[in-house]
Amino acid sequence: MARTGLSAADYQTEFNKWVQQGYRPVNQSAYNGRFSVIFEKQNNAPAWQARLGLSAADYQTEFNKLVQQGYRPVRVCGYTAGGQALYAALFEKRPDSPAWVARHGLTANDYQAEFTRWTQQGYKPTDVSAYTVNGQDLYTVIFDKIVNSPAWVARNDLSATDYQNEFNKWAGQGYRLTMVTATSAGRYTAVWEKTGNTAWQARHGLNSQQYQDEFDRLFYQGFRPVWVNGANINGNDSYAAIWDAKDTFRQSDMQKVDAAVAKFMNDYHVPGLSFAIAKDGRLVLVKTYGYANKETGEAVAPRHRFRIASVSKPITATAIMKLYEQNKLKMTDKVFGSGALLGTTYGTLPYKKDVDKITVQNFLNHNCGGWSADLDFDPMFNYTNLNKAELISKVLNDQPLQKTPGTEYHYSNFGFCVLGRVIEKLSGQNYDSYVKSQILAPAGINNMEIGGDTEADRKVNEVKYYGQGGENPYSMKISRMDSHGAWIATPTDLVRFLVRVDDFTTKPDILQPATLSLMYAPSTTNPEYAKGWVVNKVPNYWHNGSLPGEQALMVRTNDGFCWSVLVNTRTGNIGGDMDALMWTIKNAIGYWPSYDLF
């Protein structure tokens, strides 16, 4: 568990919360009155103590007291508040501790002198913190005398450029970064060790949002933070951090994945892409590429939400099936007409031929008999001046069915718009409120909502969309498409949904097995479409979505995988190749970690 950018009060709140649950702080950093901390739940952890906000004198007093009780410092951070040096420290009681030395309040020259003195005696730095007080760079450092220590190197007072050069040099020789810290002038101190084959990653020079985004990216690839250092460099918060992974993907497999994604994005001029994959009910991988906003340079991160267009239909279908389970409707219930689910709320009587014969199942199966782009008229992209109720009434009044309900498959966005109104009528709630409470929340999703129409209507963490071939992503009445195409989501949200309707036993489904079987049963008019889902004989279940400026896909495979991929543009055959891309990614990965990132 990691937290960053905390005030002293917030740090104490988080400290109390996680310690009560059996966690302890294992790494912390203090800077400009704010704190970053990593908590871990460890078996057989040594006795420990933590201190915060100590003056130099108070720190020395606590140091002396705790050392007399058998503790030793393992992490000491200096920082500035109110123009004076303060200290935060972690102590542990280690019966097998090697000989150690700790120093604080060192100038750069003092640090170098202590470094030379103790390393010549066989010690090495195991903790270092740089901080600046009234314009002077100071250091805390702990040296341990470790027998048979792996080879190590340390560098001090490096510019950002020099630090990067040293990083590249030593990483290229098989060393891994073990600690890094920076002064308020952006001067870096770092230590590398030549040890182990554990996968690791390091970043520096990140602002608060960049750090959080990188934290999330690496978390969703199986990495955990082991070191974080915050600094206020030239008046701006800046973070350097190290992550490692005990169980993660093979680097060669990830190179294949990245290459496949890069080719796809290049072929289709994709600004930004995000995907998530679950295996056997476990979220195992989320990766992001490119830009959420090209103009600002904002990179796609796991937090970013995309329009999902018709991937909304399986969600609406699941909500209808939940009403079915609640005995509020039957598949054979009529939708329009006296005594029907929506009665005569919409349109003017008498209805046109066969309208009163349309059932819930007809709309779910796309065989209501009309109102389809297949038949040259999709109401949802017309009459943009009308709200949903006005649109439904106008269509019922002006657009007769072209086929007998239940006889032919013709994909109808309008039909799913009507199903949204059925949900509202039977639940007594707004469509999105019912879906959130009955479908999304039980699946652990609290981040999805109905999107807006214009660029100015973009929601928090929503990407920007880019049209190609003259398409305008912001010319549509997206908000009116709620139940057939207006949700925005992250791929992780959609995978959370999938694993709760996947008809596997790995995680409890939100519908009963018999209800799932009914939902996934192929239609008599199109054996490749069920109730809101595309299906095949394998059986795999999926749905895609496409609107100007976006393409979406979510898939449940018969061999235990669930995935979703979202992009913020569309052109040509992007949908087919996006589907192929995800199968390429699946097949490129030879080893799947055992963790669950949900």
Coordinates of C-alpha atoms in Angstrom, one line a residue:
M1 CA 0.0 0.0 0.0
A2 CA 1.5 3.3 -1.0
R3 CA 0.4 6.9 -0.4
T4 CA 2.0 10.2 -1.6
G5 CA 1.6 13.9 -1.2
L6 CA 0.2 13.6 2.3
S7 CA 0.1 16.4 4.9
A8 CA 1.4 15.5 8.3
A9 CA -2.2 15.0 9.5
D10 CA -3.1 12.8 6.5
Y11 CA 0.0 10.8 7.0
Q12 CA -1.0 10.1 10.6
T13 CA -4.5 9.1 9.5
E14 CA -3.1 6.7 6.9
F15 CA -0.5 5.4 9.4
N16 CA -3.2 4.6 12.0
K17 CA -5.5 3.0 9.4
W18 CA -2.9 0.6 7.9
V19 CA -1.1 -0.2 11.1
Q20 CA -4.4 -1.3 12.7
Q21 CA -4.8 -3.7 9.7
G22 CA -1.4 -5.3 10.3
Y23 CA 0.7 -3.2 8.0
R24 CA 3.8 -1.3 8.8
P25 CA 5.7 1.5 7.0
V26 CA 8.8 0.2 5.2
N27 CA 9.8 3.2 3.3
Q28 CA 8.9 6.9 3.6
S29 CA 10.0 10.2 2.3
A30 CA 9.4 13.7 3.6
Y31 CA 9.6 17.0 1.6
N32 CA 8.3 20.5 2.0
G33 CA 5.9 19.4 4.7
R34 CA 4.4 16.5 2.7
F35 CA 5.0 12.8 2.9
S36 CA 5.2 9.7 0.8
V37 CA 5.0 6.3 2.4
I38 CA 4.9 2.6 1.5
F39 CA 3.1 0.2 3.9
E40 CA 3.6 -3.6 3.8
K41 CA 2.0 -6.5 5.6
Q42 CA 4.9 -8.7 6.5
N43 CA 5.0 -12.1 8.2
N44 CA 7.5 -12.3 11.1
A45 CA 8.3 -8.6 10.9
P46 CA 10.8 -7.3 13.5
A47 CA 9.6 -5.0 16.2
W48 CA 9.6 -1.4 14.8
Q49 CA 9.1 2.2 15.7
A50 CA 8.2 5.2 13.6
R51 CA 8.8 8.9 14.4
L52 CA 7.7 12.0 12.5
G53 CA 8.2 15.8 12.7
L54 CA 11.2 15.7 15.0
S55 CA 13.6 18.6 15.3
A56 CA 17.3 17.8 15.1
A57 CA 17.5 17.8 18.9
D58 CA 14.4 15.7 19.4
Y59 CA 15.5 13.3 16.7
Q60 CA 18.8 12.8 18.6
T61 CA 17.0 12.2 21.8
E62 CA 14.6 9.6 20.2
F63 CA 17.6 8.1 18.5
N64 CA 19.5 7.6 21.7
K65 CA 16.5 6.2 23.6
L66 CA 15.5 3.7 20.9
V67 CA 19.1 2.5 20.3
Q68 CA 19.4 1.9 24.1
Q69 CA 16.2 -0.3 23.7
G70 CA 17.9 -2.4 21.0
Y71 CA 16.5 -0.6 17.9
R72 CA 18.4 0.8 15.0
P73 CA 17.4 3.2 12.3
V74 CA 16.7 1.8 8.9
R75 CA 15.2 4.8 7.1
V76 CA 15.8 8.5 8.0
C77 CA 14.4 11.4 6.0
G78 CA 15.3 15.0 6.5
Y79 CA 13.0 17.8 5.4
T80 CA 12.2 21.4 5.9
A81 CA 9.2 23.0 7.6
G82 CA 9.1 26.6 8.8
G83 CA 12.7 27.1 7.8
Q84 CA 14.1 24.4 10.1
A85 CA 15.2 20.9 9.6
L86 CA 12.9 18.1 10.7
Y87 CA 13.2 14.4 10.6
A88 CA 11.1 11.3 10.0
A89 CA 12.6 8.0 10.9
L90 CA 11.8 4.2 11.0
F91 CA 13.6 2.0 13.5
E92 CA 13.7 -1.8 13.7
K93 CA 14.9 -4.2 16.4
R94 CA 17.1 -6.7 14.5
P95 CA 18.9 -9.2 16.6
D96 CA 21.1 -10.1 13.6
S97 CA 21.8 -6.6 12.5
P98 CA 25.2 -6.0 11.1
A99 CA 27.4 -3.2 12.5
W100 CA 26.0 0.1 11.5
V101 CA 26.6 3.9 11.6
A102 CA 24.0 6.7 11.1
R103 CA 24.6 10.3 10.5
H104 CA 22.3 13.3 9.9
G105 CA 22.6 17.0 9.2
L106 CA 25.7 16.5 7.0
T107 CA 26.8 19.0 4.5
A108 CA 27.9 17.8 1.0
N109 CA 31.5 17.8 2.2
D110 CA 30.7 16.1 5.4
Y111 CA 28.7 13.5 3.6
Q112 CA 31.6 12.8 1.3
A113 CA 34.0 12.6 4.2
E114 CA 31.8 10.2 6.1
F115 CA 31.2 8.1 3.0
T116 CA 35.0 7.8 2.4
R117 CA 35.7 7.0 6.1
W118 CA 33.1 4.2 6.4
T119 CA 33.4 2.6 3.0
Q120 CA 37.1 2.2 3.5
Q121 CA 36.2 0.2 6.6
G122 CA 34.0 -2.2 4.7
Y123 CA 30.7 -0.4 5.2
K124 CA 28.2 0.6 2.5
P125 CA 25.3 3.0 2.4
T126 CA 21.9 1.4 3.0
D127 CA 19.9 4.5 3.3
V128 CA 20.4 8.1 2.2
S129 CA 18.3 11.2 2.1
A130 CA 19.1 14.6 0.6
Y131 CA 17.2 17.7 1.8
T132 CA 17.7 21.5 1.7
V133 CA 17.5 23.9 4.6
N134 CA 17.7 27.6 4.0
G135 CA 19.5 27.0 0.7
Q136 CA 22.0 24.5 2.0
D137 CA 22.0 20.9 0.9
L138 CA 22.1 18.4 3.7
Y139 CA 22.2 14.6 4.0
T140 CA 21.2 11.8 6.3
V141 CA 22.9 8.4 5.7
I142 CA 23.1 5.0 7.3
F143 CA 26.0 2.7 6.6
D144 CA 25.9 -1.1 7.3
K145 CA 28.9 -3.4 7.4
I146 CA 27.6 -6.3 5.3
V147 CA 29.7 -9.4 4.9
N148 CA 29.9 -10.7 1.3
S149 CA 28.0 -7.8 0.0
P150 CA 27.3 -7.8 -3.7
A151 CA 29.2 -5.3 -5.8
W152 CA 27.8 -1.8 -5.5
V153 CA 28.5 1.8 -6.6
A154 CA 27.3 5.1 -5.3
R155 CA 27.3 8.6 -6.9
N156 CA 26.6 11.9 -5.2
D157 CA 25.6 15.5 -6.3
L158 CA 24.7 14.6 -9.9
S159 CA 22.7 16.8 -12.2
A160 CA 19.6 15.2 -13.7
T161 CA 21.5 14.6 -16.9
D162 CA 24.5 13.1 -15.2
Y163 CA 22.3 11.0 -13.0
Q164 CA 20.6 9.6 -16.2
N165 CA 23.9 8.9 -17.7
E166 CA 25.1 7.0 -14.6
F167 CA 21.8 5.2 -14.4
N168 CA 22.2 4.0 -18.0
K169 CA 25.8 3.0 -17.5
W170 CA 25.3 0.9 -14.4
A171 CA 22.0 -0.6 -15.5
G172 CA 23.7 -1.7 -18.7
Q173 CA 26.3 -3.5 -16.6
G174 CA 23.7 -5.5 -14.6
Y175 CA 23.4 -3.2 -11.6
R176 CA 20.0 -2.3 -10.2
L177 CA 19.2 1.0 -8.5
T178 CA 18.5 0.5 -4.7
M179 CA 18.1 4.1 -3.6
V180 CA 17.9 7.6 -5.1
T181 CA 17.3 11.0 -3.5
A182 CA 17.4 14.6 -4.7
T183 CA 18.0 18.1 -3.2
S184 CA 15.7 21.1 -3.9
A185 CA 18.3 22.1 -6.6
G186 CA 17.7 18.9 -8.4
R187 CA 21.0 17.2 -7.5
Y188 CA 20.8 13.4 -7.2
T189 CA 22.5 10.9 -5.0
A190 CA 22.1 7.2 -5.9
V191 CA 23.3 3.7 -5.0
W192 CA 23.3 0.7 -7.3
E193 CA 23.9 -3.0 -6.5
K194 CA 24.8 -5.9 -8.7
T195 CA 22.3 -8.3 -7.3
G196 CA 19.7 -10.9 -8.3
N197 CA 17.5 -11.3 -11.3
T198 CA 14.4 -9.6 -9.8
A199 CA 12.6 -7.5 -12.4
W200 CA 12.7 -3.8 -11.5
Q201 CA 11.9 -0.4 -12.8
A202 CA 12.9 3.1 -11.8
R203 CA 11.7 6.6 -12.6
H204 CA 12.7 10.1 -11.6
G205 CA 11.8 13.7 -12.2
L206 CA 8.0 13.0 -12.1
N207 CA 5.4 15.5 -10.9
S208 CA 2.6 14.3 -8.6
Q209 CA 0.3 13.2 -11.4
Q210 CA 3.1 11.6 -13.4
Y211 CA 4.2 9.7 -10.4
Q212 CA 0.7 8.4 -9.7
D213 CA 0.2 7.4 -13.3
E214 CA 3.5 5.6 -13.4
F215 CA 2.7 4.0 -10.1
D216 CA -0.6 2.7 -11.6
R217 CA 1.0 1.6 -14.8
L218 CA 3.6 -0.5 -13.0
F219 CA 1.2 -1.8 -10.4
Y220 CA -0.9 -3.2 -13.2
Q221 CA 2.1 -5.0 -14.6
G222 CA 2.8 -6.7 -11.2
F223 CA 5.4 -4.3 -9.8
R224 CA 5.3 -2.9 -6.2
P225 CA 7.1 0.2 -5.0
V226 CA 10.1 -0.4 -2.8
W227 CA 11.6 3.1 -2.6
V228 CA 10.1 6.6 -3.1
N229 CA 11.8 9.9 -2.7
G230 CA 9.9 13.2 -2.9
A231 CA 11.6 16.5 -3.3
N232 CA 10.6 20.1 -4.0
I233 CA 12.8 20.9 -6.9
N234 CA 12.8 24.6 -8.0
G235 CA 9.5 25.0 -6.4
N236 CA 7.8 22.0 -7.9
D237 CA 7.2 18.5 -6.4
S238 CA 9.4 15.9 -8.0
Y239 CA 9.4 12.2 -7.3
A240 CA 12.0 9.4 -7.8
A241 CA 10.9 5.9 -7.2
I242 CA 12.0 2.2 -7.6
W243 CA 9.7 -0.8 -8.1
D244 CA 10.4 -4.5 -8.2
A245 CA 8.4 -7.6 -9.1
K246 CA 8.7 -11.1 -7.7
D247 CA 6.3 -12.6 -10.2
T248 CA 5.8 -10.8 -13.5
F249 CA 5.8 -11.3 -17.2
R250 CA 8.8 -12.3 -19.2
Q251 CA 10.5 -9.3 -20.7
S252 CA 10.7 -11.0 -24.1
D253 CA 6.9 -11.5 -24.1
M254 CA 6.3 -7.8 -23.2
Q255 CA 8.6 -6.8 -26.0
K256 CA 6.4 -8.7 -28.4
V257 CA 3.3 -7.2 -27.0
D258 CA 4.7 -3.7 -27.2
A259 CA 5.8 -4.3 -30.8
A260 CA 2.3 -5.5 -31.8
V261 CA 0.7 -2.5 -30.2
A262 CA 3.1 -0.1 -31.8
K263 CA 2.4 -1.5 -35.3
F264 CA -1.3 -1.4 -34.8
M265 CA -1.2 2.2 -33.5
N266 CA 1.1 3.2 -36.4
D267 CA -1.1 1.5 -39.0
Y268 CA -4.3 3.3 -37.8
H269 CA -2.8 6.6 -36.5
V270 CA -4.0 5.8 -33.0
P271 CA -3.2 8.6 -30.5
G272 CA -3.9 6.5 -27.4
L273 CA -4.6 2.9 -26.5
S274 CA -5.4 1.1 -23.2
F275 CA -6.1 -2.6 -22.6
A276 CA -6.7 -4.9 -19.6
I277 CA -6.6 -8.7 -19.4
A278 CA -7.9 -11.1 -16.8
K279 CA -7.1 -14.8 -16.6
D280 CA -9.2 -17.2 -14.6
G281 CA -10.9 -14.3 -12.9
R282 CA -7.7 -12.6 -11.9
L283 CA -6.7 -9.2 -13.4
V284 CA -3.1 -9.8 -14.5
L285 CA -2.2 -7.0 -17.0
V286 CA -3.1 -3.5 -17.8
K287 CA -1.0 -1.5 -20.3
T288 CA -1.4 2.0 -21.7
Y289 CA 0.2 3.6 -24.8
G290 CA 0.2 7.0 -26.4
Y291 CA -1.7 10.1 -25.6
A292 CA -5.0 10.9 -23.8
N293 CA -4.6 14.4 -25.2
K294 CA -2.1 15.1 -28.0
E295 CA -2.2 18.8 -27.6
T296 CA -1.2 18.9 -23.9
G297 CA 1.0 15.8 -24.1
E298 CA -1.0 14.0 -21.5
A299 CA -0.1 10.3 -21.7
V300 CA -2.7 7.6 -21.4
A301 CA -2.7 6.0 -17.9
P302 CA -4.9 3.3 -16.3
R303 CA -7.1 6.1 -14.8
H304 CA -8.2 7.3 -18.3
R305 CA -11.8 6.6 -19.4
F306 CA -12.9 6.2 -23.0
R307 CA -16.3 6.2 -24.7
I308 CA -17.3 2.6 -25.2
A309 CA -20.2 3.1 -27.7
S310 CA -22.0 -0.2 -28.3
V311 CA -20.0 -2.1 -25.6
S312 CA -22.8 -0.4 -23.5
K313 CA -25.3 -2.9 -24.9
P314 CA -24.1 -6.0 -22.9
I315 CA -24.3 -3.8 -19.8
T316 CA -27.9 -2.8 -20.6
A317 CA -28.7 -6.4 -21.5
T318 CA -27.4 -7.5 -18.1
A319 CA -29.5 -4.9 -16.4
I320 CA -32.6 -6.3 -18.2
M321 CA -31.7 -9.8 -17.1
K322 CA -31.4 -8.6 -13.5
L323 CA -35.0 -7.2 -13.8
Y324 CA -35.9 -10.7 -15.2
E325 CA -34.4 -12.3 -12.1
Q326 CA -36.3 -9.9 -9.9
N327 CA -39.5 -11.0 -11.6
K328 CA -40.2 -7.6 -13.0
L329 CA -40.4 -8.7 -16.6
K330 CA -40.5 -11.7 -18.9
M331 CA -38.7 -12.0 -22.2
T332 CA -42.1 -12.3 -23.9
D333 CA -43.5 -9.1 -22.4
K334 CA -44.8 -6.6 -24.9
V335 CA -43.1 -3.2 -24.8
F336 CA -45.6 -0.8 -26.4
G337 CA -49.4 -0.7 -26.2
S338 CA -52.2 -1.0 -23.6
G339 CA -51.1 -3.3 -20.8
A340 CA -47.5 -3.5 -22.1
L341 CA -44.4 -2.5 -20.1
L342 CA -44.3 1.1 -21.4
G343 CA -48.0 1.2 -22.1
T344 CA -48.9 4.2 -24.3
T345 CA -46.4 6.6 -22.7
Y346 CA -44.8 7.2 -26.1
G347 CA -46.2 8.1 -29.5
T348 CA -49.8 8.6 -30.6
L349 CA -52.4 5.8 -30.8
P350 CA -53.2 3.9 -32.9
Y351 CA -49.6 2.6 -33.3
K352 CA -48.4 1.6 -36.7
K353 CA -48.6 -2.0 -37.8
D354 CA -47.0 -4.6 -35.4
V355 CA -45.5 -2.1 -33.0
D356 CA -47.6 -3.5 -30.2
K357 CA -46.2 -7.0 -31.0
I358 CA -42.6 -6.1 -30.1
T359 CA -41.2 -8.0 -27.0
V360 CA -38.3 -7.4 -24.7
Q361 CA -36.6 -10.3 -26.4
N362 CA -37.1 -8.8 -29.8
F363 CA -35.1 -5.7 -28.8
L364 CA -32.4 -7.7 -27.1
N365 CA -32.0 -9.9 -30.2
H366 CA -32.2 -7.0 -32.6
N367 CA -35.2 -8.5 -34.5
C368 CA -37.8 -6.0 -33.6
G369 CA -38.6 -5.4 -37.3
G370 CA -37.1 -2.1 -38.0
W371 CA -35.4 1.2 -36.8
S372 CA -32.0 -0.1 -38.0
A373 CA -29.2 1.3 -40.1
D374 CA -29.4 -2.1 -41.9
L375 CA -32.7 -0.9 -43.2
D376 CA -31.4 2.6 -44.0
F377 CA -32.7 4.4 -40.9
D378 CA -31.0 4.7 -37.5
P379 CA -33.1 7.1 -35.4
M380 CA -30.3 7.6 -32.8
F381 CA -28.2 9.6 -35.2
N382 CA -31.1 11.8 -36.4
Y383 CA -33.4 14.4 -34.8
T384 CA -30.6 15.5 -32.5
N385 CA -32.8 18.4 -31.2
L386 CA -35.1 15.9 -29.5
N387 CA -34.7 14.3 -26.0
K388 CA -35.1 10.5 -25.6
A389 CA -38.9 10.7 -24.9
E390 CA -39.5 13.0 -27.8
L391 CA -37.4 10.8 -30.1
I392 CA -39.2 7.6 -29.2
S393 CA -42.6 9.3 -29.8
K394 CA -41.5 10.7 -33.1
V395 CA -40.2 7.3 -34.3
L396 CA -43.3 5.5 -33.3
N397 CA -45.4 8.1 -35.0
D398 CA -43.4 8.5 -38.2
Q399 CA -41.3 5.4 -38.9
P400 CA -43.3 2.1 -39.5
L401 CA -41.7 -1.2 -39.1
Q402 CA -40.3 -2.8 -42.2
K403 CA -40.3 -6.4 -41.0
T404 CA -42.5 -8.5 -38.8
P405 CA -41.1 -8.6 -35.2
G406 CA -39.1 -11.8 -34.5
T407 CA -38.4 -12.7 -38.1
E408 CA -35.2 -11.0 -39.2
Y409 CA -32.0 -9.7 -37.5
H410 CA -31.4 -6.0 -38.1
Y411 CA -29.1 -4.3 -35.6
S412 CA -31.0 -1.5 -33.8
N413 CA -29.5 1.1 -31.5
F414 CA -33.0 2.5 -31.1
G415 CA -34.1 -0.8 -29.6
F416 CA -31.6 -0.6 -26.8
C417 CA -32.6 3.1 -26.3
V418 CA -36.1 1.8 -25.6
L419 CA -34.8 -0.9 -23.3
G420 CA -33.2 1.9 -21.2
R421 CA -36.7 3.3 -20.7
V422 CA -38.0 -0.1 -19.8
I423 CA -35.4 -0.3 -17.1
E424 CA -36.4 3.2 -15.8
K425 CA -40.1 2.3 -15.8
L426 CA -39.7 -1.0 -13.9
S427 CA -37.0 0.1 -11.5
G428 CA -38.3 3.6 -10.7
Q429 CA -34.8 4.9 -11.1
N430 CA -32.9 6.7 -13.9
Y431 CA -31.3 4.2 -16.2
D432 CA -27.7 4.9 -15.1
S433 CA -28.6 4.9 -11.4
Y434 CA -30.2 1.4 -11.7
V435 CA -27.2 0.0 -13.7
K436 CA -24.7 1.5 -11.2
S437 CA -26.5 0.1 -8.1
Q438 CA -27.6 -3.3 -9.5
I439 CA -24.8 -4.2 -12.0
L440 CA -21.7 -2.1 -11.7
A441 CA -21.4 -1.7 -7.9
P442 CA -21.8 -5.5 -7.3
A443 CA -19.1 -6.0 -9.8
G444 CA -16.8 -3.6 -7.9
I445 CA -17.1 -0.8 -10.5
N446 CA -17.5 2.8 -9.2
N447 CA -15.9 4.7 -12.0
M448 CA -18.3 4.5 -15.0
E449 CA -20.7 7.1 -16.1
I450 CA -22.7 8.4 -19.0
G451 CA -20.5 10.6 -21.3
G452 CA -21.1 14.1 -22.6
D453 CA -21.6 15.4 -26.1
T454 CA -18.9 18.0 -26.6
E455 CA -15.2 18.4 -25.9
A456 CA -16.1 20.8 -23.1
D457 CA -18.4 18.1 -21.6
R458 CA -15.5 15.7 -21.1
K459 CA -15.6 14.1 -17.7
V460 CA -12.7 13.8 -15.2
N461 CA -10.0 11.6 -16.6
E462 CA -11.8 11.2 -19.9
V463 CA -9.5 11.1 -23.0
K464 CA -9.8 13.5 -25.9
Y465 CA -11.2 11.9 -29.1
Y466 CA -9.7 12.4 -32.6
G467 CA -11.7 12.0 -35.8
Q468 CA -10.2 10.8 -39.1
G469 CA -11.5 11.1 -42.6
G470 CA -13.5 14.2 -41.7
E471 CA -15.4 12.6 -38.8
N472 CA -16.2 14.9 -35.8
P473 CA -16.2 13.1 -32.5
Y474 CA -18.1 15.9 -30.9
S475 CA -21.0 16.3 -33.3
M476 CA -23.2 13.6 -31.8
K477 CA -25.8 13.5 -29.0
I478 CA -23.9 11.0 -26.9
S479 CA -25.8 11.7 -23.7
R480 CA -29.0 10.6 -25.5
M481 CA -27.4 7.3 -26.3
D482 CA -27.2 6.2 -22.7
S483 CA -28.4 2.6 -22.8
H484 CA -27.1 1.8 -26.3
G485 CA -23.8 3.6 -26.5
A486 CA -23.0 6.4 -24.0
W487 CA -21.0 4.9 -21.1
I488 CA -17.4 5.9 -20.5
A489 CA -15.1 3.4 -18.8
T490 CA -11.6 2.2 -18.4
P491 CA -10.6 -1.2 -19.8
T492 CA -10.2 -2.4 -16.2
D493 CA -13.8 -1.4 -15.5
L494 CA -15.0 -3.5 -18.4
V495 CA -12.9 -6.5 -17.4
R496 CA -14.3 -6.2 -13.8
F497 CA -17.8 -6.4 -15.4
L498 CA -16.8 -9.3 -17.7
V499 CA -15.5 -11.5 -14.9
R500 CA -18.8 -11.1 -13.0
V501 CA -20.9 -12.3 -16.0
D502 CA -18.4 -14.8 -17.5
D503 CA -20.2 -18.0 -16.4
F504 CA -17.0 -19.3 -14.8
T505 CA -16.7 -20.2 -11.1
T506 CA -13.6 -18.1 -10.4
K507 CA -15.5 -15.1 -9.1
P508 CA -19.2 -15.0 -8.2
D509 CA -21.3 -13.8 -11.1
I510 CA -24.0 -11.1 -10.6
L511 CA -26.6 -13.2 -12.5
Q512 CA -27.7 -16.8 -11.8
P513 CA -26.3 -19.5 -14.1
A514 CA -29.8 -20.1 -15.6
T515 CA -30.1 -16.4 -16.3
L516 CA -26.6 -16.3 -17.9
S517 CA -27.6 -19.2 -20.1
L518 CA -30.7 -17.4 -21.2
M519 CA -28.7 -14.2 -21.9
Y520 CA -26.1 -16.0 -24.0
A521 CA -28.5 -18.2 -25.9
P522 CA -28.2 -17.5 -29.7
S523 CA -31.1 -15.9 -31.4
T524 CA -33.2 -17.8 -33.9
T525 CA -32.7 -15.0 -36.4
N526 CA -29.0 -14.7 -36.0
P527 CA -27.0 -17.6 -34.4
E528 CA -24.1 -15.2 -33.8
Y529 CA -26.0 -12.8 -31.7
A530 CA -27.7 -13.5 -28.3
K531 CA -29.3 -11.0 -26.0
G532 CA -27.0 -8.0 -26.2
W533 CA -23.9 -10.1 -26.9
V534 CA -22.1 -11.4 -30.0
V535 CA -21.5 -15.1 -29.5
N536 CA -20.1 -18.1 -31.3
K537 CA -20.1 -21.9 -30.9
V538 CA -16.8 -22.0 -28.9
P539 CA -18.4 -20.3 -27.0
N540 CA -16.8 -16.9 -26.8
Y541 CA -18.9 -13.8 -25.9
W542 CA -18.0 -10.3 -26.9
H543 CA -19.1 -6.9 -28.2
N544 CA -17.5 -4.1 -30.0
G545 CA -18.3 -0.4 -30.1
S546 CA -17.6 2.3 -32.7
L547 CA -18.3 6.0 -33.0
P548 CA -16.4 8.8 -34.6
G549 CA -13.2 9.2 -32.6
E550 CA -13.3 5.9 -30.7
Q551 CA -13.3 2.1 -31.0
A552 CA -14.0 -0.3 -28.2
L553 CA -14.0 -4.0 -27.6
M554 CA -14.5 -6.4 -24.7
V555 CA -14.2 -10.2 -25.0
R556 CA -14.8 -13.3 -22.8
T557 CA -13.1 -16.4 -24.1
N558 CA -14.0 -20.0 -23.4
D559 CA -10.5 -20.7 -22.0
G560 CA -10.8 -18.3 -19.1
F561 CA -9.7 -15.0 -20.4
C562 CA -11.5 -11.7 -20.3
W563 CA -10.1 -8.6 -21.9
S564 CA -11.0 -5.1 -23.1
V565 CA -9.2 -2.6 -25.4
L566 CA -10.1 1.0 -26.0
V567 CA -8.7 3.7 -28.4
N568 CA -9.5 7.3 -29.0
T569 CA -9.9 7.3 -32.8
R570 CA -11.3 5.1 -35.6
T571 CA -10.7 4.6 -39.3
G572 CA -10.9 1.8 -41.9
N573 CA -11.0 -1.7 -40.5
I574 CA -9.7 -0.7 -37.1
G575 CA -12.3 -2.8 -35.4
G576 CA -11.3 -6.1 -37.0
D577 CA -7.6 -5.5 -36.5
M578 CA -8.1 -4.4 -32.9
D579 CA -9.7 -7.7 -32.2
A580 CA -6.8 -9.5 -33.9
L581 CA -4.4 -7.4 -31.9
M582 CA -5.7 -8.8 -28.6
W583 CA -5.5 -12.4 -29.8
T584 CA -1.9 -11.7 -30.9
I585 CA -1.2 -10.3 -27.4
K586 CA -2.7 -13.3 -25.7
N587 CA -0.7 -15.7 -27.9
A588 CA 2.5 -13.8 -27.4
I589 CA 2.5 -14.3 -23.6
G590 CA 4.0 -17.6 -22.6
Y591 CA 3.9 -17.1 -18.8
W592 CA 1.0 -15.6 -16.9
P593 CA 1.7 -14.4 -13.3
S594 CA -0.4 -15.9 -10.5
Y595 CA -1.3 -12.6 -8.8
D596 CA -4.7 -10.8 -8.9
L597 CA -4.7 -7.1 -9.3
F598 CA -8.4 -6.5 -8.8

